[in-house]
Amino acid sequence: SAPWTNAPGAWDGVAGKGVRWKTRRKVGGGSSPVRWGNRLFLTEGDDHERAVLAFDAQTGKQLWRQVVADGGAGTPLPSVSDTGLALPTPSCDADGVYALFSTGDLAAFSHDGQLKWQHFLKRPLIGYGFASSPCVTGGVLFVQYDTYKDGRVLAYATATGELLWEKARSRGASWSSPIILPGPLFVANANGSVTAFDLTGKVVWDIDGATGQVTPTPAWGDSRLFPVNVGSPLLSYKVVSEPVKQWEYTGHLSDTGSPIALNGLLFMATRNGRLTCLATATGKELWQETVPASHASLTAS
């Protein structure tokens, strides 16, 4: 969610209405853009190459494009022909941009496009394409690497790429991305559990979470955490020092896109076109609307 009140309420990409600029890209990708200052960062990737790009946020001019070498050269690429190999959204801070690709390649660049460091996390064994996005705070980059075969959470020093710690976990495949809670805490979400780690890798708490092959990232708002997955109830936890479960909801649940919570409201959209609004304090359903079908996560301003 964004704190600004001047977000555009309507636009038309084909006609150009409400569009400031357009820039054609060389390769497709399922990741979302991230912004730091006047720079917009994006990833793209297919069977031929994967790259990180930087644009001028005001004009759309491409400032640089850096190809990320395949750390698993000689081994087969994951088979995800319809989704591409750039599904995770990059993360950035004042010192760099950090990109994880569905090939298992993790790379850090300076804002002017210089490679800082790179690691290969092995090919992820997972259907539809690996999609969990990394997150960064306090000079630490956190990666949630859940696959069919095994799972890991890893933390790297953003300045050097040093592996600070790694924890094995057995949760099965997950497409959910980790989030940062006050503390700071890194929170990883997967089948049956939501786990909070501090910057040193210590488990601060572990609670029951949404079950199944979890795709949505939990929503966080009003000091409440909301893990969700289709086929499993939406859960609400009040988080002070330890999370306390408050309510469940079993209506139209987020399935691919992630929900969002703010101003006492929780919003969820489904890929078959249902938009639901709940009260975060009680779980009461306030309204539902039919909307265009979408796989995208929600944003708000």
Rosetta silent file (secondary structure, phi, psi, omega in degrees, C-alpha in Angstrom):
SEQUENCE: SAPWTNAPGAWDGVAGKGVRWKTRRKVGGGSSPVRWGNRLFLTEGDDHERAVLAFDAQTGKQLWRQVVADGGAGTPLPSVSDTGLALPTPSCDADGVYALFSTGDLAAFSHDGQLKWQHFLKRPLIGYGFASSPCVTGGVLFVQYDTYKDGRVLAYATATGELLWEKARSRGASWSSPIILPGPLFVANANGSVTAFDLTGKVVWDIDGATGQVTPTPAWGDSRLFPVNVGSPLLSYKVVSEPVKQWEYTGHLSDTGSPIALNGLLFMATRNGRLTCLATATGKELWQETVPASHASLTAS
SCORE:     score description
SCORE:     0.000 S_00000001
   1 L     0.000  151.029 -177.653    0.000    0.000    0.000 S_00000001
   2 L  -114.349  143.620 -178.977    1.133    3.551   -0.687 S_00000001
   3 L   -79.598   -7.853 -174.237    0.700    6.577    1.610 S_00000001
   4 L   -83.425  156.021 -176.994    0.027    8.984   -1.269 S_00000001
   5 L  -110.197    8.793 -175.730   -3.417   10.209   -2.294 S_00000001
   6 L  -110.739   26.311  178.883   -2.709   11.078   -5.939 S_00000001
   7 L   -66.558  142.808  178.244   -2.706    7.598   -7.486 S_00000001
   8 L   -64.504  138.100 -179.632   -4.363    7.465  -10.921 S_00000001
   9 L   -94.542  -12.521 -179.170   -7.911    6.098  -10.776 S_00000001
  10 L  -158.280  146.673  174.734   -8.166    5.132  -14.440 S_00000001
  11 L  -159.105  163.469 -179.993   -5.936    4.535  -17.417 S_00000001
  12 E  -139.171  105.724 -176.115   -5.985    2.908  -20.868 S_00000001
  13 L   -64.166  -34.910 -178.402   -2.755    1.368  -22.066 S_00000001
  14 L   -72.537  -47.895 -177.817   -3.924    0.965  -25.667 S_00000001
  15 L   -80.167  -19.160 -179.113   -5.342    4.469  -26.080 S_00000001
  16 L    89.681    2.004 -179.692   -2.685    6.099  -23.912 S_00000001
  17 E   -66.254  126.230  178.329   -5.179    7.706  -21.543 S_00000001
  18 L    72.038   10.369 -178.438   -3.534    8.412  -18.197 S_00000001
  19 L  -102.683  123.744 -179.544   -0.253    6.868  -19.398 S_00000001
  20 L   -79.186  -41.875  178.655    2.898    8.956  -18.881 S_00000001
  21 L  -156.792  161.202  173.182    5.231    6.752  -20.912 S_00000001
  22 L  -131.461  142.337  176.090    5.643    3.348  -22.521 S_00000001
  23 L  -136.148  122.325  179.428    8.868    1.414  -23.014 S_00000001
  24 L   -73.601  137.717  179.997    9.052   -1.768  -25.047 S_00000001
  25 L  -104.028  150.896 -177.947   10.893   -4.623  -23.350 S_00000001
  26 L   -72.936  -38.809 -174.297   13.130   -7.184  -25.014 S_00000001
  27 L  -132.595  152.518  176.970   11.877  -10.168  -22.995 S_00000001
  28 L   -79.438  177.267  177.653    8.737  -10.891  -20.970 S_00000001
  29 L   179.577  148.591 -178.240    8.535  -11.535  -17.249 S_00000001
  30 L   -95.728    2.394 -177.044    6.001  -12.027  -14.490 S_00000001
  31 L   -78.027  163.538  175.608    7.731   -9.889  -11.869 S_00000001
  32 L  -101.289  155.356  178.187    6.528   -6.500  -10.648 S_00000001
  33 L   -77.798  153.668  171.921    8.599   -3.302  -10.752 S_00000001
  34 E  -127.348  154.001 -174.499   10.159   -1.752   -7.649 S_00000001
  35 E  -129.007  141.046  170.770   11.243    1.842   -7.222 S_00000001
  36 E  -137.765  117.207 -176.426   13.961    3.655   -5.298 S_00000001
  37 L    60.869 -126.847 -178.663   14.181    7.416   -5.790 S_00000001
  38 L   -99.741   16.895  179.588   13.927    8.103   -9.505 S_00000001
  39 E  -114.214  134.918  179.334   14.924    4.602  -10.555 S_00000001
  40 E  -112.157  126.897 -177.740   12.539    1.822  -11.455 S_00000001
  41 E  -112.573  144.202 -177.203   13.901   -1.733  -11.415 S_00000001
  42 E  -150.588  154.303  174.340   12.434   -4.755  -13.188 S_00000001
  43 E  -117.599  157.356  175.601   13.487   -8.280  -14.142 S_00000001
  44 E  -147.987  153.712 -178.032   12.804  -10.304  -17.276 S_00000001
  45 E  -172.270  141.297  173.765   13.694  -13.796  -18.314 S_00000001
  46 L  -141.019 -163.991 -177.253   13.098  -16.641  -20.738 S_00000001
  47 L   -68.064  -14.841 -175.854   14.933  -19.790  -21.860 S_00000001
  48 L   -94.236  -43.254 -179.875   17.659  -17.694  -23.515 S_00000001
  49 L  -162.692  158.633  176.884   18.646  -15.163  -20.836 S_00000001
  50 E  -122.712  143.061 -174.393   17.667  -13.446  -17.603 S_00000001
  51 E  -148.484  155.765  171.163   18.290   -9.764  -16.897 S_00000001
  52 E  -110.380  135.709 -177.662   17.813   -6.901  -14.456 S_00000001
  53 E  -124.507  150.501  174.254   16.786   -3.541  -15.898 S_00000001
  54 E  -126.079  136.773  179.529   16.724    0.024  -14.588 S_00000001
  55 E  -125.874  153.397  168.230   14.517    2.818  -15.941 S_00000001
  56 E   -73.742  119.883 -173.985   14.137    6.514  -15.284 S_00000001
  57 L   -66.421  -23.589 -178.422   10.820    6.575  -13.397 S_00000001
  58 L   -85.576  -34.161 -173.272    9.822    9.949  -14.851 S_00000001
  59 L  -112.551  -19.492 -175.439   10.591    9.363  -18.538 S_00000001
  60 L    84.003    0.728  179.445   10.725    5.585  -19.000 S_00000001
  61 L   -64.449  132.076  176.278   14.219    5.781  -20.481 S_00000001
  62 E   -75.162  122.299 -177.921   16.107    2.525  -19.997 S_00000001
  63 E   -89.240  -38.036  175.390   19.236    3.337  -18.004 S_00000001
  64 E  -163.297  159.776  176.139   20.832   -0.087  -18.050 S_00000001
  65 E  -141.971  119.462 -178.004   20.181   -3.780  -18.640 S_00000001
  66 E  -119.408  123.091  178.098   22.433   -6.421  -17.111 S_00000001
  67 E   -76.772  136.022  178.162   22.218  -10.097  -18.022 S_00000001
  68 E   -98.241  119.841 -178.408   22.548  -12.494  -15.084 S_00000001
  69 L   -64.314  147.504 -179.467   24.735  -15.473  -15.912 S_00000001
  70 L   -79.315  112.541  179.637   23.235  -18.922  -15.375 S_00000001
  71 L   -71.679  -14.385  179.612   24.837  -20.437  -12.291 S_00000001
  72 L  -109.076   30.335 -178.373   23.503  -23.846  -13.285 S_00000001
  73 L   -52.613  132.566 -178.413   24.901  -23.865  -16.811 S_00000001
  74 L    99.675  -12.973  175.597   24.870  -27.393  -18.175 S_00000001
  75 L  -109.043  149.312 -176.473   21.791  -28.439  -16.205 S_00000001
  76 L   -61.431  143.153  174.350   18.270  -28.255  -17.684 S_00000001
  77 L   -74.381  152.848  174.052   16.278  -25.083  -17.096 S_00000001
  78 L   -58.279  143.037 -178.421   12.965  -25.380  -15.234 S_00000001
  79 L   -90.786   96.170 -179.176   10.099  -26.092  -17.639 S_00000001
  80 L  -139.864   59.268 -170.298    7.749  -23.103  -17.290 S_00000001
  81 L   -59.547  -31.826 -175.156    7.034  -22.129  -20.873 S_00000001
  82 L   -92.718   -6.240 -177.882    3.861  -20.136  -20.153 S_00000001
  83 L  -119.152  -14.950  179.788    5.141  -18.173  -17.151 S_00000001
  84 L    82.626 -175.495 -174.690    8.770  -17.368  -17.918 S_00000001
  85 L  -122.440   20.312  176.999   11.760  -17.426  -15.599 S_00000001
  86 L  -128.849   56.794 -177.840   11.498  -13.992  -13.955 S_00000001
  87 L   -82.413  -40.065  179.090    8.554  -14.500  -11.615 S_00000001
  88 L   -66.413  139.117  174.917    9.992  -13.202   -8.304 S_00000001
  89 L   -79.933  137.235  178.436    9.821   -9.433   -7.902 S_00000001
  90 L   -69.248  167.135  174.983   13.195   -7.846   -7.071 S_00000001
  91 E  -124.374  154.604 -179.816   13.824   -5.975   -3.838 S_00000001
  92 E  -146.046  159.144  172.950   15.868   -2.814   -3.371 S_00000001
  93 L  -142.940 -166.448 -175.116   17.305   -0.502   -0.745 S_00000001
  94 L   -65.514  -20.081 -173.226   19.551    2.568   -0.721 S_00000001
  95 L  -105.803  -14.995 -176.767   22.579    0.512   -1.741 S_00000001
  96 L  -177.075 -178.733  175.795   21.353   -1.882   -4.393 S_00000001
  97 E  -126.940  138.843 -170.369   18.759   -4.015   -6.140 S_00000001
  98 E  -124.768  119.476 -172.083   18.452   -7.755   -5.445 S_00000001
  99 E  -121.417  131.030  175.424   16.960  -10.108   -8.021 S_00000001
 100 E  -116.760  129.033 -178.480   16.030  -13.782   -7.684 S_00000001
 101 L  -107.228  161.272 -178.362   15.131  -15.714  -10.812 S_00000001
 102 L   -72.326    0.831  174.082   13.111  -18.891  -11.280 S_00000001
 103 L   -87.203  -13.747 -173.692   16.340  -20.588  -12.397 S_00000001
 104 L   100.171    5.085 -179.557   17.778  -20.379   -8.872 S_00000001
 105 E   -91.190  129.746  178.640   20.051  -17.430   -9.638 S_00000001
 106 E  -120.170  125.735 -175.533   20.292  -14.643   -7.053 S_00000001
 107 E  -138.771  146.354  177.921   22.156  -11.456   -7.998 S_00000001
 108 E  -120.344  134.664  178.578   22.800   -8.038   -6.461 S_00000001
 109 E  -126.724  150.962  169.521   23.516   -4.885   -8.445 S_00000001
 110 L   -72.837  168.017 -178.963   24.352   -1.311   -7.515 S_00000001
 111 L   -65.121  -20.619  178.184   21.878    1.344   -8.616 S_00000001
 112 L   -96.808   10.995  169.959   24.140    2.163  -11.565 S_00000001
 113 L    93.859   12.008  178.177   24.150   -1.451  -12.774 S_00000001
 114 L   -87.044  131.071  178.295   27.422   -2.849  -11.419 S_00000001
 115 E   -66.121  124.726  178.578   27.260   -6.498  -10.304 S_00000001
 116 E   -93.024  -45.206  178.059   27.968   -6.675   -6.562 S_00000001
 117 E  -167.605  165.380 -178.533   27.641  -10.420   -6.044 S_00000001
 118 E  -152.159  142.883  176.795   25.811  -13.517   -7.304 S_00000001
 119 E  -135.290  153.567  174.443   24.823  -16.940   -5.930 S_00000001
 120 E  -113.401  121.636 -174.924   23.227  -20.066   -7.386 S_00000001
 121 L   -96.985   12.606 -174.640   20.662  -21.725   -5.093 S_00000001
 122 L    77.675  154.724 -179.091   20.219  -24.843   -7.266 S_00000001
 123 L   -63.942  129.320  177.503   17.358  -25.418   -9.675 S_00000001
 124 L   -78.695  128.041  176.797   14.008  -25.195   -7.845 S_00000001
 125 L   -92.268   97.349 -174.946   11.834  -28.287   -8.289 S_00000001
 126 L  -161.453  139.888  179.528    8.390  -26.706   -8.363 S_00000001
 127 L   -75.018  158.327  176.647    5.455  -26.492  -10.800 S_00000001
 128 L    71.429  -11.162 -177.185    4.320  -23.270  -12.523 S_00000001
 129 L   102.827  134.173  177.962    7.708  -21.657  -11.895 S_00000001
 130 L   -64.833  134.355 -170.418    9.401  -20.541   -8.698 S_00000001
 131 L  -136.577    0.814 -176.071    7.851  -17.205   -7.679 S_00000001
 132 L   -72.390  125.796 -176.454    8.752  -16.273   -4.088 S_00000001
 133 L   -89.178  142.630  176.496   10.207  -12.745   -3.975 S_00000001
 134 L   -75.225  162.685  174.537   13.105  -11.821   -1.655 S_00000001
 135 E  -137.433  156.477 -171.220   12.801   -9.009    0.907 S_00000001
 136 E  -137.782  140.750  171.395   15.409   -6.766    2.499 S_00000001
 137 E  -162.234  147.397  173.928   15.865   -4.728    5.673 S_00000001
 138 L    56.930   32.998  179.926   18.760   -3.646    7.864 S_00000001
 139 L    76.152   13.312  179.909   21.417   -4.812    5.427 S_00000001
 140 E  -123.879  130.418  176.352   20.001   -8.353    5.330 S_00000001
 141 E  -103.175  128.213 -175.963   18.352  -10.015    2.321 S_00000001
 142 E  -111.610  132.655 -178.567   15.892  -12.803    3.161 S_00000001
 143 E  -126.207  129.992  174.164   14.981  -15.601    0.726 S_00000001
 144 E  -104.359  117.380 -171.012   12.218  -18.202    1.134 S_00000001
 145 E  -124.442   71.266  179.636   13.091  -21.214   -1.040 S_00000001
 146 E   -92.712  131.230  177.804   10.302  -23.793   -0.740 S_00000001
 147 L  -135.556  177.198  177.516   10.097  -26.532   -3.390 S_00000001
 148 L   -60.853  -40.314 -171.539    8.478  -29.938   -3.803 S_00000001
 149 L   -80.599  -45.761 -177.520   11.649  -31.732   -2.738 S_00000001
 150 L  -156.192 -179.973 -179.863   12.917  -29.600    0.134 S_00000001
 151 E  -146.987  152.440  178.004   12.843  -26.115    1.579 S_00000001
 152 E  -148.295  151.786  162.968   15.217  -23.507    2.951 S_00000001
 153 E  -120.465  138.205 -173.287   15.198  -19.981    4.266 S_00000001
 154 E  -134.362  149.145  177.201   18.416  -18.030    3.758 S_00000001
 155 E  -130.137  131.929 -178.314   19.782  -14.660    4.810 S_00000001
 156 E  -121.768  147.760  170.809   22.553  -12.763    3.010 S_00000001
 157 E   -75.197  122.532 -175.020   24.521   -9.631    3.827 S_00000001
 158 L   -64.740  -30.314 -175.776   23.464   -7.161    1.148 S_00000001
 159 L   -72.822  -36.591 -172.036   26.868   -5.460    0.998 S_00000001
 160 L  -119.218  -18.501 -174.782   28.977   -8.558    0.394 S_00000001
 161 L    83.877    4.739  178.879   26.660  -11.457   -0.435 S_00000001
 162 L   -62.220  134.077  174.756   27.934  -13.402    2.567 S_00000001
 163 E   -74.711  111.810 -177.374   25.533  -16.144    3.669 S_00000001
 164 E   -80.390  -40.248  176.300   24.674  -15.122    7.228 S_00000001
 165 E  -165.936  158.882  179.913   22.515  -18.139    8.021 S_00000001
 166 E  -144.692  134.266  179.526   20.454  -20.895    6.443 S_00000001
 167 E  -124.372  129.161  174.495   17.636  -22.979    7.922 S_00000001
 168 E   -79.104  146.684  176.510   16.252  -26.183    6.441 S_00000001
 169 E  -148.892  155.536 -177.282   12.469  -26.618    6.536 S_00000001
 170 L  -125.896   86.771 -178.341    9.978  -29.180    5.317 S_00000001
 171 L  -122.016   -6.666 -175.491    6.776  -27.461    4.214 S_00000001
 172 L    82.790 -173.976 -175.969    6.436  -28.566    0.602 S_00000001
 173 L   -66.912  142.601  175.975    5.999  -26.291   -2.389 S_00000001
 174 L  -149.944  142.193  175.773    5.042  -22.671   -1.807 S_00000001
 175 L  -110.878    2.286 -178.555    4.776  -19.616   -4.077 S_00000001
 176 L   -70.606  146.850  176.926    4.180  -17.190   -1.217 S_00000001
 177 L   -98.945  148.652  175.766    6.678  -14.382   -0.618 S_00000001
 178 L   -72.620  158.953  176.643    8.117  -13.494    2.796 S_00000001
 179 E  -131.437  166.279  179.710    7.258  -10.185    4.450 S_00000001
 180 E  -110.549  126.509  175.790    8.890   -7.952    7.058 S_00000001
 181 E  -108.692  161.539  178.240    7.106   -7.194   10.338 S_00000001
 182 L   -54.386  142.545 -178.798    8.153   -4.716   13.024 S_00000001
 183 L   152.677  -59.444   -3.809   11.099   -5.958   15.047 S_00000001
 184 L   -82.620  153.778  175.684   12.277   -6.416   12.384 S_00000001
 185 E  -125.404  137.860  169.664   11.091   -9.962   11.742 S_00000001
 186 E   -91.299  127.964 -176.607   11.214  -11.938    8.521 S_00000001
 187 E  -117.122  119.407  179.451    7.985  -13.934    8.165 S_00000001
 188 E  -106.824  136.613 -173.601    7.860  -17.014    5.914 S_00000001
 189 E  -121.248  132.142  176.892    4.525  -18.568    4.979 S_00000001
 190 E  -160.921 -172.058 -173.228    3.950  -22.112    3.701 S_00000001
 191 L   -53.788  110.717  171.218    1.793  -25.205    4.155 S_00000001
 192 L    85.010   -4.778 -177.312    0.426  -25.247    7.695 S_00000001
 193 E  -153.762  153.426  170.691    2.660  -22.664    9.323 S_00000001
 194 E  -126.134  122.914 -172.444    3.777  -19.050    9.477 S_00000001
 195 E  -121.082  133.392  178.295    7.253  -18.617   10.964 S_00000001
 196 E  -108.034  128.589  177.690    8.961  -15.429   12.161 S_00000001
 197 E  -115.341  144.048  171.026   12.769  -15.154   12.196 S_00000001
 198 L   -87.189 -178.260 -174.465   14.855  -12.331   13.622 S_00000001
 199 L   -64.292  -19.441 -179.793   17.904  -10.967   11.784 S_00000001
 200 L   -91.356   -5.488 -179.186   20.133  -13.649   13.329 S_00000001
 201 L    96.980   -0.268  177.844   17.943  -16.542   12.156 S_00000001
 202 L   -70.482  135.012  175.359   16.394  -17.286   15.531 S_00000001
 203 E   -76.084  116.757 -178.661   12.773  -18.484   15.339 S_00000001
 204 E   -86.533  -40.871  171.989   10.779  -15.938   17.349 S_00000001
 205 E  -158.642  157.526  177.989    7.429  -17.647   16.841 S_00000001
 206 E  -140.390  122.993 -174.158    5.762  -20.288   14.686 S_00000001
 207 E  -127.561  162.986  175.082    1.966  -20.428   14.306 S_00000001
 208 E   -62.276  136.165  179.781   -0.645  -22.398   12.379 S_00000001
 209 L  -126.247 -172.195  175.798   -1.048  -21.038    8.873 S_00000001
 210 L   -65.219  147.519 -177.110   -3.015  -21.643    5.705 S_00000001
 211 L  -105.358  168.078  179.442   -2.674  -25.164    4.345 S_00000001
 212 L    97.174 -166.794  176.203   -2.067  -26.583    0.879 S_00000001
 213 L   -82.907   89.044 -167.084    0.289  -25.342   -1.832 S_00000001
 214 L   -71.187  129.090  179.382    0.242  -21.785   -0.535 S_00000001
 215 L  -111.501  -50.280 -177.129    0.421  -19.007   -3.121 S_00000001
 216 L   -66.483  146.731  170.419   -0.772  -15.686   -1.612 S_00000001
 217 L   -80.804  140.172  179.108    1.544  -13.680    0.607 S_00000001
 218 L   -60.520  147.237  172.663   -0.015  -12.903    4.018 S_00000001
 219 E   -88.243  151.541  178.092   -1.485   -9.442    4.463 S_00000001
 220 E  -135.039  126.456  177.911   -0.299   -7.240    7.330 S_00000001
 221 E  -174.280  148.814  179.665   -2.226   -4.259    8.709 S_00000001
 222 L    56.389   36.906 -178.586   -3.596   -2.829   11.950 S_00000001
 223 L    59.287   28.179  178.578   -1.074   -5.007   13.877 S_00000001
 224 E  -126.406  145.259  178.955   -2.769   -8.078   12.427 S_00000001
 225 E  -113.398  136.664 -173.620   -1.432  -10.847   10.210 S_00000001
 226 E  -128.991   86.247  172.212   -3.693  -12.602    7.692 S_00000001
 227 L   -74.703  143.063 -176.734   -2.406  -15.889    6.169 S_00000001
 228 L  -154.075  150.609  171.326   -4.685  -17.233    3.430 S_00000001
 229 E  -160.954  144.192  179.244   -4.883  -19.850    0.697 S_00000001
 230 L   -61.086  137.601 -177.468   -7.761  -21.156   -1.377 S_00000001
 231 L    86.710   -1.394  178.976   -9.212  -24.299    0.218 S_00000001
 232 E  -136.678  141.932 -177.801   -8.010  -23.237    3.660 S_00000001
 233 L   -60.037  146.759  165.830   -9.645  -20.654    5.951 S_00000001
 234 E   -69.330  129.718 -178.964   -8.369  -17.091    6.080 S_00000001
 235 E  -110.468  146.333  176.385   -6.829  -16.686    9.553 S_00000001
 236 E  -121.704  125.460  176.977   -6.500  -13.516   11.603 S_00000001
 237 E  -121.668  129.975  169.435   -3.785  -13.092   14.237 S_00000001
 238 E   -84.625  124.668 -175.132   -3.316  -10.087   16.488 S_00000001
 239 E  -112.026  112.331  172.817    0.450   -9.645   16.833 S_00000001
 240 L  -112.358  -90.051  169.324    1.836   -7.903   19.908 S_00000001
 241 L   -96.798  -44.217  174.535    4.723   -9.941   21.307 S_00000001
 242 L  -120.490  141.685  178.709    3.197  -13.307   20.384 S_00000001
 243 E   -66.455  138.667  177.001    0.472  -13.786   17.739 S_00000001
 244 E  -123.811  122.023 -178.903   -3.011  -14.506   19.107 S_00000001
 245 E   -68.604  136.808 -176.892   -5.606  -16.026   16.792 S_00000001
 246 E  -116.675  -43.334 -179.023   -8.828  -13.994   16.603 S_00000001
 247 E  -160.400  168.059  175.246  -11.057  -15.292   13.822 S_00000001
 248 E  -126.893  155.782  176.575  -11.407  -17.363   10.632 S_00000001
 249 E  -139.994  137.439 -174.196  -13.214  -16.684    7.351 S_00000001
 250 L  -126.520   26.332  179.296  -14.186  -19.275    4.727 S_00000001
 251 L   -83.561 -138.146  178.666  -15.819  -17.276    1.913 S_00000001
 252 L   -75.650  111.839 -171.334  -14.248  -16.246   -1.409 S_00000001
 253 L  -106.548  150.917  172.704  -10.509  -16.464   -0.645 S_00000001
 254 L   -54.162  135.793 -179.861   -7.397  -15.188   -2.395 S_00000001
 255 L  -116.574  -50.197  175.426   -6.064  -17.916   -4.648 S_00000001
 256 L  -111.355  -50.628  178.649   -3.153  -16.542   -6.689 S_00000001
 257 L   -73.415  157.514 -179.330   -2.995  -12.824   -5.899 S_00000001
 258 L   -93.152  148.321  177.817   -2.225  -11.594   -2.391 S_00000001
 259 L   -78.436  174.598  177.049   -4.704   -9.690   -0.188 S_00000001
 260 E  -142.213  143.899 -178.987   -4.122   -6.269    1.321 S_00000001
 261 E  -128.131  132.816  174.118   -5.115   -4.772    4.683 S_00000001
 262 E  -167.116  152.930  176.274   -5.336   -1.111    5.667 S_00000001
 263 L    53.255   37.692  176.980   -7.600    1.308    7.548 S_00000001
 264 L    77.892   10.762 -177.085   -9.436   -1.516    9.299 S_00000001
 265 E  -127.510  144.766  174.808  -10.309   -3.280    6.034 S_00000001
 266 E  -119.772  129.998 -179.321   -9.046   -6.439    4.338 S_00000001
 267 E  -117.058  135.681  177.030   -9.471   -6.887    0.577 S_00000001
 268 E  -133.123  137.964  175.588   -9.183  -10.170   -1.348 S_00000001
 269 E  -122.279  149.058  179.302   -9.565  -10.822   -5.071 S_00000001
 270 L  -116.458  159.489 -177.682   -9.941  -14.145   -6.856 S_00000001
 271 L   -73.106  -10.224  173.820   -8.928  -15.205  -10.333 S_00000001
 272 L   -98.978   10.517  168.384  -12.589  -15.835  -11.211 S_00000001
 273 L    94.093   35.887  174.688  -13.506  -12.222  -10.492 S_00000001
 274 E  -115.603  127.976  176.634  -14.710  -11.848   -6.890 S_00000001
 275 E  -114.057  122.535 -174.920  -13.575   -8.921   -4.756 S_00000001
 276 E  -120.244  141.143  177.189  -14.342   -9.231   -1.030 S_00000001
 277 E  -122.764  126.574  179.016  -13.978   -6.698    1.776 S_00000001
 278 E  -119.230  155.810  169.886  -13.820   -7.743    5.448 S_00000001
 279 E   -81.069  125.167 -175.501  -13.498   -5.831    8.719 S_00000001
 280 L   -66.053  -29.223 -175.802  -10.035   -6.661   10.075 S_00000001
 281 L   -73.802  -32.416 -171.545  -11.147   -6.527   13.717 S_00000001
 282 L  -121.725  -19.064 -173.979  -14.011   -9.013   13.446 S_00000001
 283 L    81.155    4.878  179.484  -13.779  -10.820   10.087 S_00000001
 284 L   -66.212  133.401  176.899  -17.274   -9.595    9.208 S_00000001
 285 E   -76.554  119.437 -176.924  -17.920   -9.576    5.468 S_00000001
 286 E   -91.826  -38.697  175.688  -18.796   -5.990    4.537 S_00000001
 287 E  -166.295  162.844  172.539  -19.343   -6.388    0.798 S_00000001
 288 E  -135.601  145.971  176.881  -18.573   -8.390   -2.344 S_00000001
 289 E  -137.808  152.573  171.830  -18.368   -7.254   -5.946 S_00000001
 290 E   -89.480  128.258 -176.963  -17.863   -8.917   -9.311 S_00000001
 291 L  -132.902  168.633  176.243  -14.720   -7.567  -10.992 S_00000001
 292 L   -58.637  140.651  179.528  -12.591   -8.517  -14.004 S_00000001
 293 L   -63.674  142.961 -177.627  -10.749  -11.779  -13.424 S_00000001
 294 L  -158.509  147.129  172.855   -7.097  -11.319  -12.481 S_00000001
 295 L   -95.643   -4.711 -170.746   -4.134  -13.238  -11.084 S_00000001
 296 L   -76.973  154.244  172.624   -2.525  -10.048   -9.772 S_00000001
 297 L   -78.611  159.289 -176.733   -2.040   -9.018   -6.157 S_00000001
 298 L   -87.899  149.031  169.637   -3.848   -5.962   -4.849 S_00000001
 299 L  -128.492  162.109 -177.826   -2.347   -2.542   -4.186 S_00000001
 300 L  -149.120  156.191  176.542   -3.959    0.431   -2.475 S_00000001
 301 L  -149.211    0.000    0.000   -3.468    4.136   -1.920 S_00000001
